[in-house]
mmCIF file of C-alpha atoms in Angstrom:
data_model
loop_
_atom_site.group_PDB
_atom_site.id
_atom_site.type_symbol
_atom_site.label_atom_id
_atom_site.label_comp_id
_atom_site.label_asym_id
_atom_site.label_seq_id
_atom_site.Cartn_x
_atom_site.Cartn_y
_atom_site.Cartn_z
ATOM 1 C CA MET M 271 -29.048 15.639 23.969
ATOM 2 C CA ALA M 272 -25.376 15.813 24.786
ATOM 3 C CA ILE M 273 -22.897 14.612 22.143
ATOM 4 C CA LEU M 274 -20.283 12.169 23.373
ATOM 5 C CA ASP M 275 -16.710 13.482 23.284
ATOM 6 C CA MET M 276 -15.104 10.467 21.601
ATOM 7 C CA GLN M 277 -11.636 11.932 22.000
ATOM 8 C CA ASN M 278 -11.944 11.194 25.710
ATOM 9 C CA LEU M 279 -12.790 7.565 24.962
ATOM 10 C CA LYS M 280 -9.733 6.814 22.848
ATOM 11 C CA ASP M 281 -7.699 4.084 24.527
ATOM 12 C CA ILE M 282 -5.654 2.800 21.553
ATOM 13 C CA PRO M 283 -2.801 5.251 20.932
ATOM 14 C CA CYS M 284 -1.850 3.507 17.679
ATOM 15 C CA LEU M 285 -3.712 0.916 15.602
ATOM 16 C CA ILE M 286 -2.082 -0.918 12.690
ATOM 17 C CA LEU M 287 -4.413 -2.807 10.340
ATOM 18 C CA GLY M 288 -3.777 -5.027 7.340
ATOM 19 C CA ILE M 289 -6.811 -5.003 5.044
ATOM 20 C CA GLY M 290 -7.677 -7.357 2.196
ATOM 21 C CA ASN M 291 -8.809 -10.742 0.942
ATOM 22 C CA ILE M 292 -6.003 -13.280 0.610
ATOM 23 C CA LEU M 293 -8.107 -15.455 -1.727
ATOM 24 C CA TRP M 294 -7.693 -12.979 -4.599
ATOM 25 C CA ALA M 295 -3.962 -12.675 -5.229
ATOM 26 C CA ASP M 296 -2.726 -9.081 -4.685
ATOM 27 C CA GLU M 297 -5.954 -8.259 -2.829
ATOM 28 C CA GLY M 298 -4.241 -9.922 0.130
ATOM 29 C CA PHE M 299 -1.265 -7.549 0.102
ATOM 30 C CA GLY M 300 -2.261 -5.632 3.220
ATOM 31 C CA VAL M 301 -2.808 -8.808 5.224
ATOM 32 C CA ARG M 302 0.565 -10.240 4.224
ATOM 33 C CA VAL M 303 2.338 -6.969 5.067
ATOM 34 C CA VAL M 304 0.803 -6.689 8.528
ATOM 35 C CA GLU M 305 1.822 -10.307 9.170
ATOM 36 C CA ALA M 306 5.403 -9.482 8.196
ATOM 37 C CA PHE M 307 5.306 -6.305 10.300
ATOM 38 C CA ASN M 308 4.056 -8.250 13.306
ATOM 39 C CA ASP M 309 6.758 -10.880 12.838
ATOM 40 C CA LYS M 310 9.472 -8.219 12.914
ATOM 41 C CA TYR M 311 8.223 -5.561 15.322
ATOM 42 C CA ALA M 312 6.311 -5.255 18.575
ATOM 43 C CA PHE M 313 4.874 -2.221 20.332
ATOM 44 C CA THR M 314 6.510 -1.182 23.566
ATOM 45 C CA ASP M 315 3.108 -0.029 24.866
ATOM 46 C CA PRO M 316 0.610 -2.931 25.207
ATOM 47 C CA ASN M 317 -2.283 -0.515 24.643
ATOM 48 C CA ASN M 318 -1.332 -0.290 20.971
ATOM 49 C CA VAL M 319 -2.722 -2.876 18.558
ATOM 50 C CA ILE M 320 -1.514 -4.713 15.443
ATOM 51 C CA ALA M 321 -4.347 -6.619 13.757
ATOM 52 C CA ASP M 322 -5.322 -8.510 10.626
ATOM 53 C CA GLY M 323 -8.403 -6.587 9.517
ATOM 54 C CA GLY M 324 -9.060 -8.905 6.567
ATOM 55 C CA THR M 325 -12.529 -8.132 5.204
ATOM 56 C CA LEU M 326 -14.164 -7.523 8.583
ATOM 57 C CA GLY M 327 -15.690 -4.187 7.606
ATOM 58 C CA MET M 328 -17.942 -2.833 10.352
ATOM 59 C CA TYR M 329 -16.429 -5.207 12.891
ATOM 60 C CA LEU M 330 -13.409 -2.867 12.844
ATOM 61 C CA TYR M 331 -15.472 0.221 13.623
ATOM 62 C CA ASP M 332 -15.031 0.160 17.390
ATOM 63 C CA ARG M 333 -11.255 -0.140 17.199
ATOM 64 C CA ILE M 334 -10.975 2.611 14.607
ATOM 65 C CA CYS M 335 -13.063 4.963 16.747
ATOM 66 C CA ARG M 336 -10.884 4.183 19.761
ATOM 67 C CA ALA M 337 -7.608 4.813 17.896
ATOM 68 C CA GLU M 338 -5.682 8.068 18.069
ATOM 69 C CA LYS M 339 -3.413 7.103 15.168
ATOM 70 C CA LEU M 340 -4.259 4.651 12.386
ATOM 71 C CA LEU M 341 -1.896 2.940 9.936
ATOM 72 C CA ILE M 342 -3.409 0.764 7.214
ATOM 73 C CA PHE M 343 -1.661 -1.596 4.810
ATOM 74 C CA ASP M 344 -3.767 -2.313 1.733
ATOM 75 C CA CYS M 345 -3.993 -3.071 -1.955
ATOM 76 C CA CYS M 346 -5.638 -0.042 -3.552
ATOM 77 C CA ASP M 347 -6.186 1.696 -6.854
ATOM 78 C CA PHE M 348 -4.632 5.166 -6.658
ATOM 79 C CA LYS M 349 -4.205 5.277 -10.471
ATOM 80 C CA GLY M 350 -0.533 4.415 -10.255
ATOM 81 C CA LYS M 351 1.542 1.947 -12.239
ATOM 82 C CA PRO M 352 0.912 -1.735 -11.438
ATOM 83 C CA GLY M 353 3.360 -2.744 -8.733
ATOM 84 C CA GLU M 354 3.768 0.799 -7.370
ATOM 85 C CA LEU M 355 3.883 1.341 -3.624
ATOM 86 C CA ARG M 356 2.664 4.655 -2.263
ATOM 87 C CA VAL M 357 2.196 6.242 1.164
ATOM 88 C CA LEU M 358 -0.971 8.292 1.666
ATOM 89 C CA ARG M 359 -1.467 10.516 4.693
ATOM 90 C CA ASN M 360 -4.467 12.281 6.193
ATOM 91 C CA ASP M 361 -6.109 14.314 3.375
ATOM 92 C CA ASP M 362 -4.455 12.118 0.711
ATOM 93 C CA VAL M 363 -6.438 9.147 2.002
ATOM 94 C CA LYS M 364 -9.332 10.245 -0.212
ATOM 95 C CA LEU M 365 -7.293 8.845 -3.121
ATOM 96 C CA TRP M 366 -7.528 5.464 -1.444
ATOM 97 C CA THR M 367 -11.275 5.553 -0.923
ATOM 98 C CA ALA M 368 -12.265 7.263 -4.182
ATOM 99 C CA THR M 369 -11.974 4.147 -6.358
ATOM 100 C CA LYS M 370 -13.112 0.745 -5.132
ATOM 101 C CA ILE M 371 -11.426 -2.401 -6.349
ATOM 102 C CA SER M 372 -13.092 -4.811 -3.952
ATOM 103 C CA PRO M 373 -16.021 -5.098 -1.505
ATOM 104 C CA HIS M 374 -13.801 -4.642 1.548
ATOM 105 C CA GLN M 375 -12.889 -1.063 0.593
ATOM 106 C CA THR M 376 -16.511 0.004 0.592
ATOM 107 C CA GLY M 377 -16.612 -1.081 4.224
ATOM 108 C CA MET M 378 -13.462 0.878 5.109
ATOM 109 C CA ASN M 379 -14.759 4.017 3.431
ATOM 110 C CA ASP M 380 -18.008 3.699 5.363
ATOM 111 C CA LEU M 381 -16.054 3.176 8.569
ATOM 112 C CA LEU M 382 -14.016 6.340 8.146
ATOM 113 C CA VAL M 383 -17.090 8.408 7.266
ATOM 114 C CA ALA M 384 -18.967 6.959 10.242
ATOM 115 C CA ALA M 385 -16.026 7.784 12.502
ATOM 116 C CA VAL M 386 -16.111 11.408 11.306
ATOM 117 C CA VAL M 387 -19.847 11.663 11.967
ATOM 118 C CA ARG M 388 -19.350 10.228 15.426
ATOM 119 C CA GLY M 389 -16.534 12.665 16.140
ATOM 120 C CA ALA M 390 -14.128 9.772 16.535
ATOM 121 C CA MET M 391 -11.838 10.036 13.512
ATOM 122 C CA PRO M 392 -8.230 9.142 14.372
ATOM 123 C CA ASN M 393 -6.049 12.226 14.684
ATOM 124 C CA ASP M 394 -3.537 10.813 12.205
ATOM 125 C CA ILE M 395 -4.137 8.357 9.366
ATOM 126 C CA ALA M 396 -1.639 6.822 6.967
ATOM 127 C CA VAL M 397 -2.117 4.185 4.275
ATOM 128 C CA VAL M 398 0.703 2.182 2.724
ATOM 129 C CA GLY M 399 -0.945 1.148 -0.519
ATOM 130 C CA PHE M 400 0.058 -1.190 -3.342
ATOM 131 C CA GLN M 401 -1.236 -0.773 -6.896
ATOM 132 C CA PRO M 402 -2.260 -4.338 -7.809
ATOM 133 C CA VAL M 403 -0.705 -6.341 -10.611
ATOM 134 C CA LEU M 404 -2.926 -9.423 -10.334
ATOM 135 C CA LEU M 405 -6.399 -9.791 -8.834
ATOM 136 C CA ASP M 406 -8.358 -12.383 -10.835
ATOM 137 C CA ASP M 407 -6.646 -15.501 -9.505
ATOM 138 C CA TYR M 408 -8.984 -17.075 -6.966
ATOM 139 C CA GLY M 409 -7.002 -19.151 -4.473
ATOM 140 C CA GLY M 410 -3.749 -17.629 -5.659
ATOM 141 C CA SER M 411 -1.132 -15.857 -3.606
ATOM 142 C CA LEU M 412 0.573 -12.508 -4.158
ATOM 143 C CA SER M 413 2.119 -11.720 -7.512
ATOM 144 C CA ALA M 414 5.907 -11.631 -7.660
ATOM 145 C CA GLU M 415 5.741 -7.836 -7.805
ATOM 146 C CA ALA M 416 3.601 -7.673 -4.668
ATOM 147 C CA LYS M 417 5.889 -10.043 -2.773
ATOM 148 C CA GLY M 418 8.825 -7.871 -3.769
ATOM 149 C CA LYS M 419 7.195 -4.855 -2.116
ATOM 150 C CA VAL M 420 6.335 -6.445 1.238
ATOM 151 C CA ASP M 421 9.630 -5.573 2.949
ATOM 152 C CA GLU M 422 9.510 -2.007 1.621
ATOM 153 C CA ALA M 423 5.946 -1.626 2.888
ATOM 154 C CA VAL M 424 7.036 -2.864 6.319
ATOM 155 C CA ARG M 425 9.855 -0.304 6.349
ATOM 156 C CA ASP M 426 7.460 2.464 5.324
ATOM 157 C CA GLY M 427 5.101 1.437 8.107
ATOM 158 C CA TYR M 428 7.926 1.456 10.632
ATOM 159 C CA GLU M 429 8.995 4.978 9.604
ATOM 160 C CA ILE M 430 5.411 6.230 9.852
ATOM 161 C CA VAL M 431 4.898 4.833 13.335
ATOM 162 C CA ARG M 432 8.249 6.077 14.604
ATOM 163 C CA GLY M 433 7.437 9.481 13.096
ATOM 164 C CA TRP M 434 4.372 9.476 15.325
ATOM 165 C CA ASN M 435 6.698 8.931 18.325
ATOM 166 C CA VAL M 436 5.104 5.560 18.996
ATOM 167 C CA GLY M 437 7.454 3.033 20.558
ATOM 168 C CA LEU M 438 8.426 -0.050 18.558
ATOM 169 C CA ARG M 439 11.058 -2.687 19.199
ATOM 170 C CA VAL M 440 12.600 -5.340 16.985
ATOM 171 C CA ARG M 441 11.639 -8.827 18.082
ATOM 172 C CA SER M 442 14.483 -11.076 19.182
ATOM 173 C CA GLU M 443 15.462 -13.968 16.919
ATOM 174 C CA ASP M 444 14.003 -16.570 19.265
ATOM 175 C CA GLU M 445 10.810 -14.613 19.980
ATOM 176 C CA ILE M 446 7.584 -16.069 18.617
ATOM 177 C CA ALA M 447 5.221 -13.337 17.469
ATOM 178 C CA PRO M 448 1.563 -13.764 18.475
ATOM 179 C CA ALA M 449 -0.492 -15.052 15.555
ATOM 180 C CA LEU M 450 -2.798 -12.551 13.863
ATOM 181 C CA MET M 451 -4.906 -15.319 12.288
ATOM 182 C CA ASP M 452 -6.837 -18.076 14.031
ATOM 183 C CA ALA M 453 -6.258 -20.610 11.242
ATOM 184 C CA PRO M 454 -2.612 -21.675 10.729
ATOM 185 C CA CYS M 455 -3.474 -22.908 7.228
ATOM 186 C CA LEU M 456 -3.842 -19.255 6.145
ATOM 187 C CA ASN M 457 -0.176 -18.578 6.859
ATOM 188 C CA ILE M 458 1.344 -17.651 3.504
ATOM 189 C CA ASP M 459 3.720 -20.633 3.359
ATOM 190 C CA GLN M 460 0.993 -23.163 4.144
ATOM 191 C CA TYR M 461 -1.496 -21.329 1.959
ATOM 192 C CA GLU M 462 0.785 -21.467 -1.064
ATOM 193 C CA SER M 463 1.932 -25.040 -0.537
ATOM 194 C CA GLY M 464 -1.665 -26.238 -0.131
ATOM 195 C CA ARG M 465 -2.834 -24.941 -3.487
ATOM 196 C CA PRO M 466 -3.432 -27.651 -6.111
ATOM 197 C CA SER M 467 -1.314 -27.537 -9.244
ATOM 198 C CA ALA M 468 -2.683 -26.202 -12.509
ATOM 199 C CA GLU M 469 -3.094 -29.800 -13.667
ATOM 200 C CA GLU M 470 -5.132 -30.726 -10.584
ATOM 201 C CA ALA M 471 -7.511 -27.752 -10.544
ATOM 202 C CA CYS M 472 -8.711 -25.019 -12.819
ATOM 203 C CA ARG M 473 -7.311 -21.632 -11.777
ATOM 204 C CA ASP M 474 -10.803 -20.177 -12.051
ATOM 205 C CA GLY M 475 -11.790 -22.145 -8.955
ATOM 206 C CA ASP M 476 -9.683 -23.635 -6.188
ATOM 207 C CA ILE M 477 -10.901 -27.048 -4.997
ATOM 208 C CA ARG M 478 -9.744 -26.260 -1.476
ATOM 209 C CA PHE M 479 -12.811 -24.025 -1.250
ATOM 210 C CA ALA M 480 -15.292 -25.402 -3.786
ATOM 211 C CA ARG M 481 -15.671 -28.772 -5.438
ATOM 212 C CA PHE M 482 -18.009 -29.518 -8.307
ATOM 213 C CA VAL M 483 -18.628 -33.076 -9.471
ATOM 214 C CA ALA M 484 -19.800 -33.537 -13.043
ATOM 215 C CA LYS M 485 -22.018 -36.547 -13.776
ATOM 216 C CA ALA M 486 -22.272 -38.093 -17.202
ATOM 217 C CA ASP M 487 -25.681 -37.890 -18.829
ATOM 218 C CA LYS M 488 -27.514 -41.187 -18.861
#
């Protein structure tokens, strides 16, 4: 049986993904960075893709296999200091997949391994990773340290992509970037403003997502 030459099926020269779960504080770092990147930059070639990968796991497999170059923004444990930002490239990516801090990373590791087996691994891979400061805050947003690294992560991503000779342009001031999310309420400003105060809801559970009603014993 002939083996498919996946290199001939690659039709995405460059794929940029933001990975993570915005419901768990710094776990959403990659998603917030790719949003900021998309707001500032656009590809000059429409065949390239910027996407919010969220926690989609295997749903990203097809795009990853079709990509020649892959840039990922993520919150990851590379044994650095909390709040540290680090760029991993190609062979260094094993540092990103070696330690799991959330269910979504298991999916990404499986995706990359599956792409290798299929002969469809991107030719170049880079990860802009953030060592988390805060994770156990369900319904919370990024920590102050994570927010302070978003612009730097965007700059790192820009330098990586330009180093790959992939065309990017700065969006004009009046240009509206295409939304990466279907639900406007997940935009970081709306997400943060919609969270109940500490007096209204326990930080262990956000009533926007789960409500429990206690009844007095009779």
